[in-house]
CSV table of C-alpha atoms and ligand atoms in Angstrom, one decimal:
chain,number,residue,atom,x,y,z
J,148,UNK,CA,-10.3,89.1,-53.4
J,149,UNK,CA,-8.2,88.6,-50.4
J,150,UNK,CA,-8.2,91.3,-47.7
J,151,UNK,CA,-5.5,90.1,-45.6
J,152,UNK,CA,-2.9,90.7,-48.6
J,153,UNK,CA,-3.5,94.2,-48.7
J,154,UNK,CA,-1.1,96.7,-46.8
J,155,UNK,CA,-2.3,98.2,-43.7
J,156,UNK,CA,-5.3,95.5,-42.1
J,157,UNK,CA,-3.4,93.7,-39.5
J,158,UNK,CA,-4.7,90.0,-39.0
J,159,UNK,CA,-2.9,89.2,-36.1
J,160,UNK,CA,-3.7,85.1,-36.4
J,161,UNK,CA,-2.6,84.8,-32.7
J,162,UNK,CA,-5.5,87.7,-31.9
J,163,UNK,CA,-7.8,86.0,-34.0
J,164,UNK,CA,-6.9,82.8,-31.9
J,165,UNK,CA,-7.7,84.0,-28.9
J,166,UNK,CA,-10.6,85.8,-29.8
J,167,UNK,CA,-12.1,82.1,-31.3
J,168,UNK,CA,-11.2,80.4,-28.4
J,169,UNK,CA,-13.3,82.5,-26.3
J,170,UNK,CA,-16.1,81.3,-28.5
J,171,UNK,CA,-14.9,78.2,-27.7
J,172,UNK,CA,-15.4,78.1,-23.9
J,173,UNK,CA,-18.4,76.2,-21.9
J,174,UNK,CA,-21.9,78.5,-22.6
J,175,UNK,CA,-22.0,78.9,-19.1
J,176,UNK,CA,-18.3,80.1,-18.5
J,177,UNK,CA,-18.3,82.1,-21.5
J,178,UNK,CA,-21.7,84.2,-20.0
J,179,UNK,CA,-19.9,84.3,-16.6
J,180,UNK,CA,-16.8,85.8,-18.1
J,181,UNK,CA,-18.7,88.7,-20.4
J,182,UNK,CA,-21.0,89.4,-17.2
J,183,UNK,CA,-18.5,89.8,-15.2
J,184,UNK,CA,-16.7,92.4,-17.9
J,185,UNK,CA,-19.9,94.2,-18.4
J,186,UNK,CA,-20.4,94.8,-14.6
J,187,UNK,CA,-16.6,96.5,-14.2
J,188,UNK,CA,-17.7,98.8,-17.0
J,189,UNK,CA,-21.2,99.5,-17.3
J,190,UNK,CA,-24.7,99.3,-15.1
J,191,UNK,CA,-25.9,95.8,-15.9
J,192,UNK,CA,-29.3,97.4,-15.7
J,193,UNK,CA,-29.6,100.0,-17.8
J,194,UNK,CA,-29.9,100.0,-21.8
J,195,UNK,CA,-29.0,103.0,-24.4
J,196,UNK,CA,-31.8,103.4,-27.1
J,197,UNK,CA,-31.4,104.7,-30.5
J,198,UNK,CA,-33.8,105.3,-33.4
J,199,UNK,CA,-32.9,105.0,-37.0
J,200,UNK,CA,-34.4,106.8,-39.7
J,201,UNK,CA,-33.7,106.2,-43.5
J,202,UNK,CA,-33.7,109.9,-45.1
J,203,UNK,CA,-32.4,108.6,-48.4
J,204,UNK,CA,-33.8,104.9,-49.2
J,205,UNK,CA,-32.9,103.2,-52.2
J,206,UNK,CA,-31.0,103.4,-55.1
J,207,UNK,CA,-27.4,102.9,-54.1
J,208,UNK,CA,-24.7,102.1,-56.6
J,209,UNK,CA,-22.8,99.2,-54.2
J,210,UNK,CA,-23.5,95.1,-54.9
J,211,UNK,CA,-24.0,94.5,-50.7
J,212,UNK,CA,-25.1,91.1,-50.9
J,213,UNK,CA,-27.1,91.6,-47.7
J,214,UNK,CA,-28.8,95.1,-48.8
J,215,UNK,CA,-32.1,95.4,-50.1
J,216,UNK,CA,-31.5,99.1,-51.1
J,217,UNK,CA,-28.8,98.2,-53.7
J,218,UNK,CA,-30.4,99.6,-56.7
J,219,UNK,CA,-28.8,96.5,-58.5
J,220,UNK,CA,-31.2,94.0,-56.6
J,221,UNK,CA,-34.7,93.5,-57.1
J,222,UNK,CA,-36.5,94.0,-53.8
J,223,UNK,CA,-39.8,95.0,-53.0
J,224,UNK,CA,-38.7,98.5,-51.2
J,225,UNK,CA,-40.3,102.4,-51.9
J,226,UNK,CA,-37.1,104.6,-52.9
J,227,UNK,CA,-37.0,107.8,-51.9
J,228,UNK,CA,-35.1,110.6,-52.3
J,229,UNK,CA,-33.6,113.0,-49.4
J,230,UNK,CA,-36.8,113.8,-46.9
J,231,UNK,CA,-37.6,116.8,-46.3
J,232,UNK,CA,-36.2,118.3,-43.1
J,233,UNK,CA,-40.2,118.4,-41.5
J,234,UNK,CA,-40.3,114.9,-42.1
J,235,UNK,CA,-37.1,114.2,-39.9
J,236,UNK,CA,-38.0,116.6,-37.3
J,237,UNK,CA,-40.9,115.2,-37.0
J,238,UNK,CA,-39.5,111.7,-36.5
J,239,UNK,CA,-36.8,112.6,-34.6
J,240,UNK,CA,-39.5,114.3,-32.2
J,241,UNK,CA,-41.6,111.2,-31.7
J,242,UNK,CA,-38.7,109.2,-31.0
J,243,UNK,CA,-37.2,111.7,-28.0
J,244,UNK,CA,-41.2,111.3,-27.0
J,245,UNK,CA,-41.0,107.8,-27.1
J,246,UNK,CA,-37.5,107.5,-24.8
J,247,UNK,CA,-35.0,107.4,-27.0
J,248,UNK,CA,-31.4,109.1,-26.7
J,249,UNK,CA,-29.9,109.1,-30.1
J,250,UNK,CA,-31.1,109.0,-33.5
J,251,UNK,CA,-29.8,107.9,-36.3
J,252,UNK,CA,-30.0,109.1,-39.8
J,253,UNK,CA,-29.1,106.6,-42.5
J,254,UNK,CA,-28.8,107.2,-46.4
J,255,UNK,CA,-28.3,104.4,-49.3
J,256,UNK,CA,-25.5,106.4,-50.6
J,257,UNK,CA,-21.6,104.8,-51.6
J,258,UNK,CA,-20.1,108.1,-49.9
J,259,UNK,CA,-21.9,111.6,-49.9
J,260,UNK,CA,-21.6,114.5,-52.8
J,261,UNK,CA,-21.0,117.6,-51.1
J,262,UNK,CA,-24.4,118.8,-52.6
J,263,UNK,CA,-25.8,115.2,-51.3
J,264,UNK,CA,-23.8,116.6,-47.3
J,265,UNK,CA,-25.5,120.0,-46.8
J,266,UNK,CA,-29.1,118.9,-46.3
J,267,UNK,CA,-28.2,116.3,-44.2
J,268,UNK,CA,-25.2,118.8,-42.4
J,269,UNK,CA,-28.8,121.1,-41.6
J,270,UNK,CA,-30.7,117.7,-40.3
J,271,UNK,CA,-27.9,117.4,-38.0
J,272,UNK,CA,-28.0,120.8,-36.2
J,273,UNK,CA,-31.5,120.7,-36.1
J,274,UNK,CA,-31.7,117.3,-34.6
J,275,UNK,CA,-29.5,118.3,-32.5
J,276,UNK,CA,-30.9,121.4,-31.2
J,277,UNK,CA,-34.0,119.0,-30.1
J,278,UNK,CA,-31.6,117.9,-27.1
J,279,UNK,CA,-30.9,114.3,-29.0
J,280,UNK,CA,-27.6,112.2,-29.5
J,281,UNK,CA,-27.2,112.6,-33.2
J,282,UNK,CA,-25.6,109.8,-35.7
J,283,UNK,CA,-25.5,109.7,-39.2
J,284,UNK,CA,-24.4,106.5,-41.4
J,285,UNK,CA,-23.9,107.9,-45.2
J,286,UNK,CA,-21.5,105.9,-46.4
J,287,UNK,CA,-17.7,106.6,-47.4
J,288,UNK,CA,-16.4,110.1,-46.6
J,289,UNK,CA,-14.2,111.8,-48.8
J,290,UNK,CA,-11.3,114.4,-46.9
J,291,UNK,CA,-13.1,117.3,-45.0
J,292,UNK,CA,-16.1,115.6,-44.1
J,293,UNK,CA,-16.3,114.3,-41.5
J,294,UNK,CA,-15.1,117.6,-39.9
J,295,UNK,CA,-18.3,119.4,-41.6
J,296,UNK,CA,-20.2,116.9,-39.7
J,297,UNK,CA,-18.3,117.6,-36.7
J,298,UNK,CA,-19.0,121.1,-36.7
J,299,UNK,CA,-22.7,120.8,-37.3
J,300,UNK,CA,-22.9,118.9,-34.2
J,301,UNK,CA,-22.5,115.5,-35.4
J,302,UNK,CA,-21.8,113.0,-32.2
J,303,UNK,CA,-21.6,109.8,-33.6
J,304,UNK,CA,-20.8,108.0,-37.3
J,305,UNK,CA,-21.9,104.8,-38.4
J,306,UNK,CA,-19.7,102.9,-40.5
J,307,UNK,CA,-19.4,98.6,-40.0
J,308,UNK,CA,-16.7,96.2,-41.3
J,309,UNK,CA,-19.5,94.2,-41.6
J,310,UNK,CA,-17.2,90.9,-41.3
J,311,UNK,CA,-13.9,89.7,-41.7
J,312,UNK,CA,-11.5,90.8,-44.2
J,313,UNK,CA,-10.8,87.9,-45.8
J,314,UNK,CA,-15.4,87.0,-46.3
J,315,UNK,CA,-15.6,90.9,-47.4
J,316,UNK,CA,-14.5,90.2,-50.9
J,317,UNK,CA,-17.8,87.4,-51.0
J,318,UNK,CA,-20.1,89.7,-49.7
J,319,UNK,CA,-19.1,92.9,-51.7
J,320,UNK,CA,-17.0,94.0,-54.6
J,321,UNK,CA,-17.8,97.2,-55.3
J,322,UNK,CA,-15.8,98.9,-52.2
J,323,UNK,CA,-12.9,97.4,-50.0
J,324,UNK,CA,-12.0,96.6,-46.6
J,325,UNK,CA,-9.3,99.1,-47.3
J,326,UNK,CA,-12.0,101.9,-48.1
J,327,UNK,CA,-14.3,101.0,-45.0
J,328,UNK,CA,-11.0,101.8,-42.6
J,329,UNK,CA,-9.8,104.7,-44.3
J,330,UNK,CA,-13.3,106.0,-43.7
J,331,UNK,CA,-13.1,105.1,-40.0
J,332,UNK,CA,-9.7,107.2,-40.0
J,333,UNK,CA,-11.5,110.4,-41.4
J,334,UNK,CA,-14.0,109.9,-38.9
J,335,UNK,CA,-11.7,109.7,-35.9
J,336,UNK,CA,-9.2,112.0,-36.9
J,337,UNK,CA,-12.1,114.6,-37.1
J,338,UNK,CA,-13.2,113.1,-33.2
J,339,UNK,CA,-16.0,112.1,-33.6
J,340,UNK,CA,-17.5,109.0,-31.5
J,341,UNK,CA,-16.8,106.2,-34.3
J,342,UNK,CA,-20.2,103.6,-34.5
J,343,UNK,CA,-18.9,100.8,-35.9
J,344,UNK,CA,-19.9,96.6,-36.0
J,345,UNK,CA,-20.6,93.9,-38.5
J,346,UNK,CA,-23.5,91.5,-39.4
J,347,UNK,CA,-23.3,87.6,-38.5
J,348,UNK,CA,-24.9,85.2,-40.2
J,349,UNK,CA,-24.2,85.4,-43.9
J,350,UNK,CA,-22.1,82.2,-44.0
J,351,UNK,CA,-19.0,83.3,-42.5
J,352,UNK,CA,-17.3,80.7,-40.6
J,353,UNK,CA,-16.8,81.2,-36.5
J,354,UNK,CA,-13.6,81.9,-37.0
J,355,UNK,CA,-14.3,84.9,-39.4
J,356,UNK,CA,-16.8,86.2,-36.8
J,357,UNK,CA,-13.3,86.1,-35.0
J,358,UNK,CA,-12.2,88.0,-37.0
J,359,UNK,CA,-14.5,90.8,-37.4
J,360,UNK,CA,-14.1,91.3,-33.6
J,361,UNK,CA,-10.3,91.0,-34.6
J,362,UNK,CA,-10.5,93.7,-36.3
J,363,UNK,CA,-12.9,95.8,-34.6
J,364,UNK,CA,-10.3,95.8,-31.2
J,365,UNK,CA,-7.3,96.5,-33.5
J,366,UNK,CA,-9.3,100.2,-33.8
J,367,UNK,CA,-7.4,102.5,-31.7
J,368,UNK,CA,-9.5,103.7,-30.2
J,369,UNK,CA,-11.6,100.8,-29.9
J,370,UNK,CA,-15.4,102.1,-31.4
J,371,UNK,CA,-17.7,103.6,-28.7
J,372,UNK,CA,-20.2,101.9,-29.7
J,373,UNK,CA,-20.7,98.5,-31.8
J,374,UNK,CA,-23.5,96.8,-33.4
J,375,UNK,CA,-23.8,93.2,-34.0
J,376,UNK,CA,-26.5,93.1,-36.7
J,377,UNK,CA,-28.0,89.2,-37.2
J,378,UNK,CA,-28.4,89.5,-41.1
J,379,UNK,CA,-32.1,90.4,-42.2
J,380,UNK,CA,-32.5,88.2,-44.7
J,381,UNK,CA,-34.3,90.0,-47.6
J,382,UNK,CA,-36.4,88.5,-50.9
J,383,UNK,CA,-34.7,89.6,-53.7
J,384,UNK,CA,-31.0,90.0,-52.5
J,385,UNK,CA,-28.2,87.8,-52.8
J,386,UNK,CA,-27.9,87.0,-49.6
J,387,UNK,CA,-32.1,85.9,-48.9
J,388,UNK,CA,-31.4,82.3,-49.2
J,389,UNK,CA,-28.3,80.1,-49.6
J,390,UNK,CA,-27.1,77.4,-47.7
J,391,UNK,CA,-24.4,79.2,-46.2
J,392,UNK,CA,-27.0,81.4,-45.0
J,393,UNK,CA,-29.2,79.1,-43.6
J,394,UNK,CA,-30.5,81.0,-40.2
J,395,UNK,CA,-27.1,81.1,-37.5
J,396,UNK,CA,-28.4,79.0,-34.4
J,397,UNK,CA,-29.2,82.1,-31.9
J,398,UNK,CA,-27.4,80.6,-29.6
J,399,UNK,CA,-23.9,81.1,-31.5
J,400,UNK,CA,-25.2,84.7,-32.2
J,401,UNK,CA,-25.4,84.6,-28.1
J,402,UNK,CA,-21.8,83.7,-28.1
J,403,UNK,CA,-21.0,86.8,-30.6
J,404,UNK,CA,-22.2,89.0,-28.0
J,405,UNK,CA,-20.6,87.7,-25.2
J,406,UNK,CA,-17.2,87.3,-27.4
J,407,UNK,CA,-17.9,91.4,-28.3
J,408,UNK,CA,-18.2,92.1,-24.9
J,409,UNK,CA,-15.6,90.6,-23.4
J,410,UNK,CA,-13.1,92.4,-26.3
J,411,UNK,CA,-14.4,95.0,-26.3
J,412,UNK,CA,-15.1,95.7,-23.2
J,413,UNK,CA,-15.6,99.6,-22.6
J,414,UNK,CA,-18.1,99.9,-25.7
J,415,UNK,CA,-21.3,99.9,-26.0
J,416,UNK,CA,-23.0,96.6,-27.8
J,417,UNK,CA,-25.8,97.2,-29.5
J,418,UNK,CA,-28.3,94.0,-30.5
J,419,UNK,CA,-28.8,95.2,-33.5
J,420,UNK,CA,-31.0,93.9,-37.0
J,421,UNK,CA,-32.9,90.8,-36.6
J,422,UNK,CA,-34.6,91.3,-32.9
J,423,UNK,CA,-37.9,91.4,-35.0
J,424,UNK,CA,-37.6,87.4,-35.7
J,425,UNK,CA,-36.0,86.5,-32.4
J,426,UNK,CA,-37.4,85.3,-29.1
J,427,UNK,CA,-37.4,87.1,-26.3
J,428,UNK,CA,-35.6,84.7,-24.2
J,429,UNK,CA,-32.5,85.1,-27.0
J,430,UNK,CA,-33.1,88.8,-26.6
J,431,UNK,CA,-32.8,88.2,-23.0
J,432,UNK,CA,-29.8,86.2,-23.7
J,433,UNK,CA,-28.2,88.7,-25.5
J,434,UNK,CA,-28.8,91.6,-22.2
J,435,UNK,CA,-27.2,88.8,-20.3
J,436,UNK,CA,-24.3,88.2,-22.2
J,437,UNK,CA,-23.6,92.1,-21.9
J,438,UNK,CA,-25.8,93.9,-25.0
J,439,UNK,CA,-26.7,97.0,-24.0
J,440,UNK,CA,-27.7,99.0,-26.2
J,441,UNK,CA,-30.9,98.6,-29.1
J,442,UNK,CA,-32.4,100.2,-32.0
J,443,UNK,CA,-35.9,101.4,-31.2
J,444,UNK,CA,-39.0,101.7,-32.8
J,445,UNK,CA,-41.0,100.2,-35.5
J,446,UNK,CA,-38.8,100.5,-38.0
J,447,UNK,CA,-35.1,100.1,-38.6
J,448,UNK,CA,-34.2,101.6,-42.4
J,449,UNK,CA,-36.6,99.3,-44.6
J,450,UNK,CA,-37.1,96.4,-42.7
J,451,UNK,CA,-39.5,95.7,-39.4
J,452,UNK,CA,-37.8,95.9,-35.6
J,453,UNK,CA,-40.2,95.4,-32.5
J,454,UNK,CA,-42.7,98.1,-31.4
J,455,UNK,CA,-42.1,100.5,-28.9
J,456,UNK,CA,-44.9,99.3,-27.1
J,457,UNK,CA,-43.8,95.5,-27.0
J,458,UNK,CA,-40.2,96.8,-26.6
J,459,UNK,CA,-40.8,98.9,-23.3
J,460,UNK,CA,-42.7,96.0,-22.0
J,461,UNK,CA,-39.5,93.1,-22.4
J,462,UNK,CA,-37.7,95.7,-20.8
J,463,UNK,CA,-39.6,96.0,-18.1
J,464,UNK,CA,-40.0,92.3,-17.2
J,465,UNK,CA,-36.2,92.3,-17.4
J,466,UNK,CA,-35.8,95.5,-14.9
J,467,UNK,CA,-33.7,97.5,-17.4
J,468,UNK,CA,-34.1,100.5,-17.6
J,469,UNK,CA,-33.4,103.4,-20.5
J,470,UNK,CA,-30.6,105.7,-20.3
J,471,UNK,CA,-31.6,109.2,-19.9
J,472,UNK,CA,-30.7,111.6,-22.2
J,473,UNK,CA,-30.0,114.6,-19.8
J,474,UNK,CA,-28.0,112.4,-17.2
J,475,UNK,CA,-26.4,110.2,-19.7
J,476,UNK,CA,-26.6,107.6,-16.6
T,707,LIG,N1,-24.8,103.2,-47.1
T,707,LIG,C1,-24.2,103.3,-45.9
T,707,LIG,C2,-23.1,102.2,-45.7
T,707,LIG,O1,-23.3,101.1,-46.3
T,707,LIG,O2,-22.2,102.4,-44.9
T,707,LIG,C3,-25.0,103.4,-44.7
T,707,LIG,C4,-26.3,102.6,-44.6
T,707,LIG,S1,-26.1,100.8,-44.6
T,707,LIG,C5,-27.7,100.2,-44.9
T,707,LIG,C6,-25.7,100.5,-42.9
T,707,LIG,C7,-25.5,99.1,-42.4
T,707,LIG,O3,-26.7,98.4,-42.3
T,707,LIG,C8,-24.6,98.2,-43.2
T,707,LIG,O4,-23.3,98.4,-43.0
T,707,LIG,C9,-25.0,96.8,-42.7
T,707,LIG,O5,-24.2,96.5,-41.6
T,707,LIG,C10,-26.4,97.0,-42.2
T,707,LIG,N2,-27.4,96.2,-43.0
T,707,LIG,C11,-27.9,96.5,-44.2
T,707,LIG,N3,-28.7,95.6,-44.6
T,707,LIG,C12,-28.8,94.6,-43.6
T,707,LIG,C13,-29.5,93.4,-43.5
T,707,LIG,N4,-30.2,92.9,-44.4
T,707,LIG,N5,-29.3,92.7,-42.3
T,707,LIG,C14,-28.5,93.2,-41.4
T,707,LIG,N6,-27.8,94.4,-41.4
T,707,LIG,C15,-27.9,95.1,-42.6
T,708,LIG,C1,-26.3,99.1,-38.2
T,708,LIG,O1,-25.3,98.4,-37.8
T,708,LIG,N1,-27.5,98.5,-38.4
T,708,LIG,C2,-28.5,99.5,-38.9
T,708,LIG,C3,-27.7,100.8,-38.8
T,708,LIG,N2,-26.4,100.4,-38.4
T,708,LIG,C4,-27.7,101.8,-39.9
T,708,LIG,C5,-29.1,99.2,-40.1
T,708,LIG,C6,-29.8,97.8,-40.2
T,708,LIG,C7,-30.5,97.7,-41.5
T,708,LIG,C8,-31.3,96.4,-41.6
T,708,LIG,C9,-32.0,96.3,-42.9
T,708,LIG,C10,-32.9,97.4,-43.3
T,708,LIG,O2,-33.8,97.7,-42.4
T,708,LIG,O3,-32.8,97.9,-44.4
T,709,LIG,FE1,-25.6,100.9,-50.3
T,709,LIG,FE2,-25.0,100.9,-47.7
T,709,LIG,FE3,-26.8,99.1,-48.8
T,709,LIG,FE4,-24.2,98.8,-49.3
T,709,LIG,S1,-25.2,98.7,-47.3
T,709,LIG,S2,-25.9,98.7,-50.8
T,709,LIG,S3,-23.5,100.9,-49.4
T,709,LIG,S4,-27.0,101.3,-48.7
């Protein structure tokens, strides 16, 4: 399948040019350059935090070649059906405790059933209520939606391009690039603060990491916030081990962070998947090169992230320190 054929995703090549030649530059200049962007927009000091919590694990219809909770894959994960709202309070409690400002519910779903959205519309104004950033990454919405979500206090949506449109067709069949911006529409047209990034490191060349960013500036508005996931690889899906995927040199996934910042410059960055495998000095890296913003705590949806404990103390030998939630600062 071949994205860029279809009506409505703009490729500019001369974008995508540019973009790729700022991958290009020096290591040095290129650092220089998103340091420099990061201090006209944000405190180079200070980090957002936000938790993720699967309430619906497993079992979803799509062919993600990256995912271990496509129900098509065998991969050693517990499915579970829709928590129970205790359960979430209860998480989303320990994670306020622990410092975090947002949390984010995730479910392996394609799109949500209305049936599947009014739980989840009740985890949001309850989550709420406990004085947290709320996010919710369900998949494709359908018209209406993403204004329930709205109203029940909804602040931010997760939904990624995941790469460029011209790799999406390798990666996943069961869903196009088409759908993922349509979603993005609903979810902007009912204004709420769009989430939205991509993965590296699933055999895409550096141009199509180009191209994701591409793609993610041609948003208008650009996304507030924008995680750069460094793919998980995970036993059992398609994805785990090929030679394209042999592990992306950190530094280049340095250089995708720098790139994101620099294009996109007013939005947050998040360092998404993979911190649990990488040193801290790429972590560090990653700050420098204008990353602000991480998911914290133990877990991400399936997979391992860094404890809290080990987390708070990088951040402290860096001198960043968390946003707060009542200030926003
Ligand atoms: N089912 C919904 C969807 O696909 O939009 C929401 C949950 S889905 C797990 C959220 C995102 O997690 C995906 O878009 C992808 O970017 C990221 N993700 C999933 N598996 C990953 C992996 N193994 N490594 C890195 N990121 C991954
Ligand atoms: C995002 O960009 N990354 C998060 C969140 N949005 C939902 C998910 C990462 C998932 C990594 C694999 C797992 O833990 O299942
Ligand atoms: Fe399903 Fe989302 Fe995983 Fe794709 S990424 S298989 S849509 S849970």
């Amino acid at each position: 399948m071949n994205n860029m054929t279809q009506p409505g995703i703009k490729t500019t090549p001369s974008r995508v040019a540019e973009i790729e030649a700022l991958f290009a530059l020096p290591f040095n200049d290129l650092i220089f350059q998103a340091q420099t962007v990061h201090r006209a927009h944000f405190d180079p000091n200070r980090i957002q935090l936000s938790t993720l919590l699967s309430i619906k694990t497993g079992g979803c219809s799509e062919d993600c070649g990256y995912c271990p909770q496509a129900a098509r894959y065998d991969t050693d994960i517990d499915s579970q059906e829709l928590l129970p709202m205790a359960e979430v309070l209860d998480a989303a409690r320990a994670a306020k405790a622990a410092g975090a400002t947002r949390f984010c519910m995730g479910a392996a779903w394609r799109g949500p059933k209305q049936h599947d959205l009014e739980p989840v519309l009740d985890m949001v104004r309850e989550v709420k209520a406990l004085g947290l950033e709320t996010c919710a990454t369900l998949g494709m919405l359908r018209d209406g939606q993403a204004e329930q979500l709205k109203a029940a206090g909804l602040d931010y949506y997760n939904h990624n391009l995941d790469t460029a449109p011209e790799f999406y067709g390798e990666i996943i069949t069961t869903r196009t690039y088409q759908d993922r911006l349509d979603t993005l529409e609903r979810v902007r047209s009912a204004d709420l603060h769009v989430c939205c990034g991509g993965i590296v490191g699933m055999g895409e060349s550096r141009t199509q990491r180009a191209g994701l960013i591409a793609q993610l500036a041609n948003l208008s508005p650009q996304p507030e916030s924008v995680p750069i996931n460094m793919l998980v690889r995970v036993e059992g899906t398609p994805l785990e081990a090929t030679d394209e995927t042999e592990a992306l040199d950190p530094l280049e996934f340095v250089r995708t962070i720098a790139v994101a910042r620099i294009v996109l410059s007013a939005s947050y960055v998040r360092l998404s998947a993979g911190r649990g495998e990488m040193a801290e000095a790429v972590q560090a890296l990653c700050f420098l090169a204008g990353a602000n913003s991480i998911f914290y705590g133990e877990k991400l949806l399936t997979t391992g992230n860094p404890e809290v404990a080990r987390d708070r103390a990088l951040l402290a030998k860096l001198g960043i320190e968390a946003e707060d939630s009542r200030t926003g600062a």
